[in-house]
Amino acid sequence: MESLPSQNRNPLPNASLWPLTTSVDHGGRLIIGGCDVAALAQQYGTPLYLFDEVTIRTACRACRTAFAARHRGTTAVHYAGKALLNVAIAQIIADEGLGLDVVSGGELYVALRAGFPPQRIHMHGNAKTRAELEQALAAGIGQIIVDNLDELDMLRRLTANRSSPQPVALRIAPDIAADTHAHIQTGHATSKFGLPLDALDAAAEKLRTASGIRLTGLHAHLGSQLFDIAPYAAAIEVLLDSATRLRDRFGVLIEEINAGGGIGVPYTADQPLPDIDAWAALLGDTLVRGCERRGLPLMRLVIEPGRSIMARAGIALYTIVATKMLPHMRFLHIDGGMGDNIRPALYGARYTAALAERMRDPVEECVAIAGRYCESGDVLIRDLMLPRARVGEILAVPVAGAYTLSMASTYNLAPRPAVVLVNGGEARLIQRRETYEDLIVRDVG
Ligand code: LLP
């Protein structure tokens, strides 16, 4: 071993990309949550998604603790369920005391079936249907985050006869372009999301005559996978200016500022870990000082992280089923790809990977990881250094917990993967693999 380059001696290269409980045993096998990862792949089949319960719970606690410590007022952390939601995950999030953001009737349904307390659920969406709003109102969810004036009109009609008003927040498009992939920017003026600043007065006018609605908060979400936190402070200033305007012109007192989610996580070794404490300090300080400066009462601070709670907790496992040799590189063909992880095809997202049974072997070749789907764009990783990999080996892709399964499809009618939760040496199937029968249950005729 002594003669190997240092990166090959590290038992767990890029440790910050793997779940917190990850280790490598003496035989070079990947261990997560006390479980042998490749053995789980054999047992449950591949593609398989593995989630480390400790990593999820630790991320929840770190976020709640940081915000509670760094803001003088009350705080709430709402997990953005669009990153990943199923019954078991909803129960862990509820158990950790977080709130939950849903963006559809489907996410709301899963949350309620999981027993998530409705009061701790917020509903987002730029195109909520009447049926979805009715579903949210009937469930008694804690807050509806109104995205546009038409939604406000609809909500006003649906709540006309309510005895206790439904709390709502207004999502504002703050006209701040955060530095991230264009597909996941949301705070710029031309975004489809949020109320333009010049529509604030019109919203306030509508709210004047909406006895079934109570405006409690203002919201902005700048985008996702953000490494520069400075724009969050700018967004809070915009929201506080809006709160001031609502107070001065309409006599409305805003109680809560919601700064959205979006904090970035590393997918490859060159990206930094999120500094949740710095994020909390910036948001807390900006809010306290901003309220004081404007003579506004101290407000509650809400945030909505998705990726930073779930991404690192999940790994994807694939079997290498074939290879293709080219003059300067080799394709490794795996049994999953864009059907379970569309992110490389959609955003050019970069990932790394390792062989789950040979974590200590020296890297020998540069390969591309080709998905199984009938699209040339279905290449999960374009330049991966690996030991010389063989057909039948298990490939583990870290940081696969967020926006993978939640965006999965059955393209090519390939069934979606099973999901297993690991903790303390035990593995629990939390979502079974889709079957061929599942693929035709909706077909009529
Ligand atoms: N709040 C709102 C209103 C959002 O729209 C989102 C994400 C979040 C919170 C959570 O953001 P996070 O902390 O997860 O960055 N599919 C893309 C990401 C789309 C994010 C959509 N909104 C991806 O795979 O990168």
PDB file of N, CA, C and O in Angstrom, residues 236-237 240-241 244 283-299:
ATOM      1  N   ILE A 236     -34.469  39.007   2.011  1.00  0.00           N
ATOM      2  CA  ILE A 236     -35.160  39.383   3.262  1.00  0.00           C
ATOM      3  C   ILE A 236     -35.438  40.886   3.281  1.00  0.00           C
ATOM      4  O   ILE A 236     -36.520  41.333   3.685  1.00  0.00           O
ATOM      5  N   GLU A 237     -34.482  41.672   2.796  1.00  0.00           N
ATOM      6  CA  GLU A 237     -34.710  43.131   2.744  1.00  0.00           C
ATOM      7  C   GLU A 237     -35.913  43.453   1.848  1.00  0.00           C
ATOM      8  O   GLU A 237     -36.739  44.295   2.188  1.00  0.00           O
ATOM      9  N   LEU A 240     -39.027  42.572   3.696  1.00  0.00           N
ATOM     10  CA  LEU A 240     -39.319  43.518   4.778  1.00  0.00           C
ATOM     11  C   LEU A 240     -39.809  44.856   4.221  1.00  0.00           C
ATOM     12  O   LEU A 240     -40.672  45.503   4.820  1.00  0.00           O
ATOM     13  N   ASP A 241     -39.284  45.250   3.067  1.00  0.00           N
ATOM     14  CA  ASP A 241     -39.833  46.458   2.420  1.00  0.00           C
ATOM     15  C   ASP A 241     -41.307  46.234   2.073  1.00  0.00           C
ATOM     16  O   ASP A 241     -42.135  47.130   2.236  1.00  0.00           O
ATOM     17  N   THR A 244     -43.362  46.457   5.160  1.00  0.00           N
ATOM     18  CA  THR A 244     -43.509  47.858   5.568  1.00  0.00           C
ATOM     19  C   THR A 244     -44.615  48.530   4.752  1.00  0.00           C
ATOM     20  O   THR A 244     -45.464  49.249   5.281  1.00  0.00           O
ATOM     21  N   LEU A 283     -29.407  34.953   8.015  1.00  0.00           N
ATOM     22  CA  LEU A 283     -30.855  35.179   7.936  1.00  0.00           C
ATOM     23  C   LEU A 283     -31.386  35.787   9.227  1.00  0.00           C
ATOM     24  O   LEU A 283     -32.161  36.754   9.206  1.00  0.00           O
ATOM     25  N   GLY A 284     -30.935  35.227  10.357  1.00  0.00           N
ATOM     26  CA  GLY A 284     -31.402  35.733  11.654  1.00  0.00           C
ATOM     27  C   GLY A 284     -31.016  37.195  11.857  1.00  0.00           C
ATOM     28  O   GLY A 284     -31.855  38.038  12.195  1.00  0.00           O
ATOM     29  N   ASP A 285     -29.732  37.506  11.610  1.00  0.00           N
ATOM     30  CA  ASP A 285     -29.256  38.884  11.808  1.00  0.00           C
ATOM     31  C   ASP A 285     -29.964  39.857  10.871  1.00  0.00           C
ATOM     32  O   ASP A 285     -30.362  40.949  11.275  1.00  0.00           O
ATOM     33  N   THR A 286     -30.084  39.459   9.615  1.00  0.00           N
ATOM     34  CA  THR A 286     -30.718  40.355   8.640  1.00  0.00           C
ATOM     35  C   THR A 286     -32.159  40.633   9.045  1.00  0.00           C
ATOM     36  O   THR A 286     -32.638  41.779   8.954  1.00  0.00           O
ATOM     37  N   LEU A 287     -32.836  39.605   9.514  1.00  0.00           N
ATOM     38  CA  LEU A 287     -34.244  39.776   9.877  1.00  0.00           C
ATOM     39  C   LEU A 287     -34.381  40.665  11.123  1.00  0.00           C
ATOM     40  O   LEU A 287     -35.183  41.611  11.136  1.00  0.00           O
ATOM     41  N   VAL A 288     -33.581  40.391  12.134  1.00  0.00           N
ATOM     42  CA  VAL A 288     -33.681  41.182  13.379  1.00  0.00           C
ATOM     43  C   VAL A 288     -33.358  42.651  13.103  1.00  0.00           C
ATOM     44  O   VAL A 288     -34.120  43.557  13.466  1.00  0.00           O
ATOM     45  N   ARG A 289     -32.238  42.871  12.423  1.00  0.00           N
ATOM     46  CA  ARG A 289     -31.842  44.264  12.161  1.00  0.00           C
ATOM     47  C   ARG A 289     -32.811  44.951  11.213  1.00  0.00           C
ATOM     48  O   ARG A 289     -33.158  46.110  11.382  1.00  0.00           O
ATOM     49  N   GLY A 290     -33.300  44.198  10.230  1.00  0.00           N
ATOM     50  CA  GLY A 290     -34.248  44.770   9.256  1.00  0.00           C
ATOM     51  C   GLY A 290     -35.558  45.162   9.911  1.00  0.00           C
ATOM     52  O   GLY A 290     -36.143  46.195   9.566  1.00  0.00           O
ATOM     53  N   CYS A 291     -36.024  44.364  10.846  1.00  0.00           N
ATOM     54  CA  CYS A 291     -37.272  44.684  11.555  1.00  0.00           C
ATOM     55  C   CYS A 291     -37.064  45.925  12.417  1.00  0.00           C
ATOM     56  O   CYS A 291     -37.889  46.843  12.427  1.00  0.00           O
ATOM     57  N   GLU A 292     -35.923  45.941  13.136  1.00  0.00           N
ATOM     58  CA  GLU A 292     -35.643  47.091  14.009  1.00  0.00           C
ATOM     59  C   GLU A 292     -35.587  48.390  13.203  1.00  0.00           C
ATOM     60  O   GLU A 292     -36.194  49.389  13.568  1.00  0.00           O
ATOM     61  N   ARG A 293     -34.861  48.336  12.089  1.00  0.00           N
ATOM     62  CA  ARG A 293     -34.684  49.534  11.267  1.00  0.00           C
ATOM     63  C   ARG A 293     -36.003  50.091  10.753  1.00  0.00           C
ATOM     64  O   ARG A 293     -36.168  51.288  10.610  1.00  0.00           O
ATOM     65  N   ARG A 294     -36.935  49.199  10.495  1.00  0.00           N
ATOM     66  CA  ARG A 294     -38.218  49.641   9.923  1.00  0.00           C
ATOM     67  C   ARG A 294     -39.306  49.807  10.976  1.00  0.00           C
ATOM     68  O   ARG A 294     -40.462  50.068  10.643  1.00  0.00           O
ATOM     69  N   GLY A 295     -38.954  49.593  12.226  1.00  0.00           N
ATOM     70  CA  GLY A 295     -39.964  49.686  13.283  1.00  0.00           C
ATOM     71  C   GLY A 295     -41.020  48.595  13.177  1.00  0.00           C
ATOM     72  O   GLY A 295     -42.167  48.779  13.598  1.00  0.00           O
ATOM     73  N   LEU A 296     -40.646  47.454  12.628  1.00  0.00           N
ATOM     74  CA  LEU A 296     -41.584  46.325  12.528  1.00  0.00           C
ATOM     75  C   LEU A 296     -41.391  45.411  13.738  1.00  0.00           C
ATOM     76  O   LEU A 296     -40.266  45.299  14.253  1.00  0.00           O
ATOM     77  N   PRO A 297     -42.453  44.755  14.194  1.00  0.00           N
ATOM     78  CA  PRO A 297     -42.260  43.803  15.292  1.00  0.00           C
ATOM     79  C   PRO A 297     -41.370  42.645  14.842  1.00  0.00           C
ATOM     80  O   PRO A 297     -41.329  42.321  13.644  1.00  0.00           O
ATOM     81  N   LEU A 298     -40.650  42.038  15.783  1.00  0.00           N
ATOM     82  CA  LEU A 298     -39.769  40.914  15.456  1.00  0.00           C
ATOM     83  C   LEU A 298     -40.590  39.782  14.841  1.00  0.00           C
ATOM     84  O   LEU A 298     -41.638  39.420  15.372  1.00  0.00           O
ATOM     85  N   MET A 299     -40.109  39.251  13.744  1.00  0.00           N
ATOM     86  CA  MET A 299     -40.896  38.241  13.038  1.00  0.00           C
ATOM     87  C   MET A 299     -40.315  36.849  13.198  1.00  0.00           C
ATOM     88  O   MET A 299     -39.125  36.664  13.424  1.00  0.00           O
TER      89      MET A 299
END
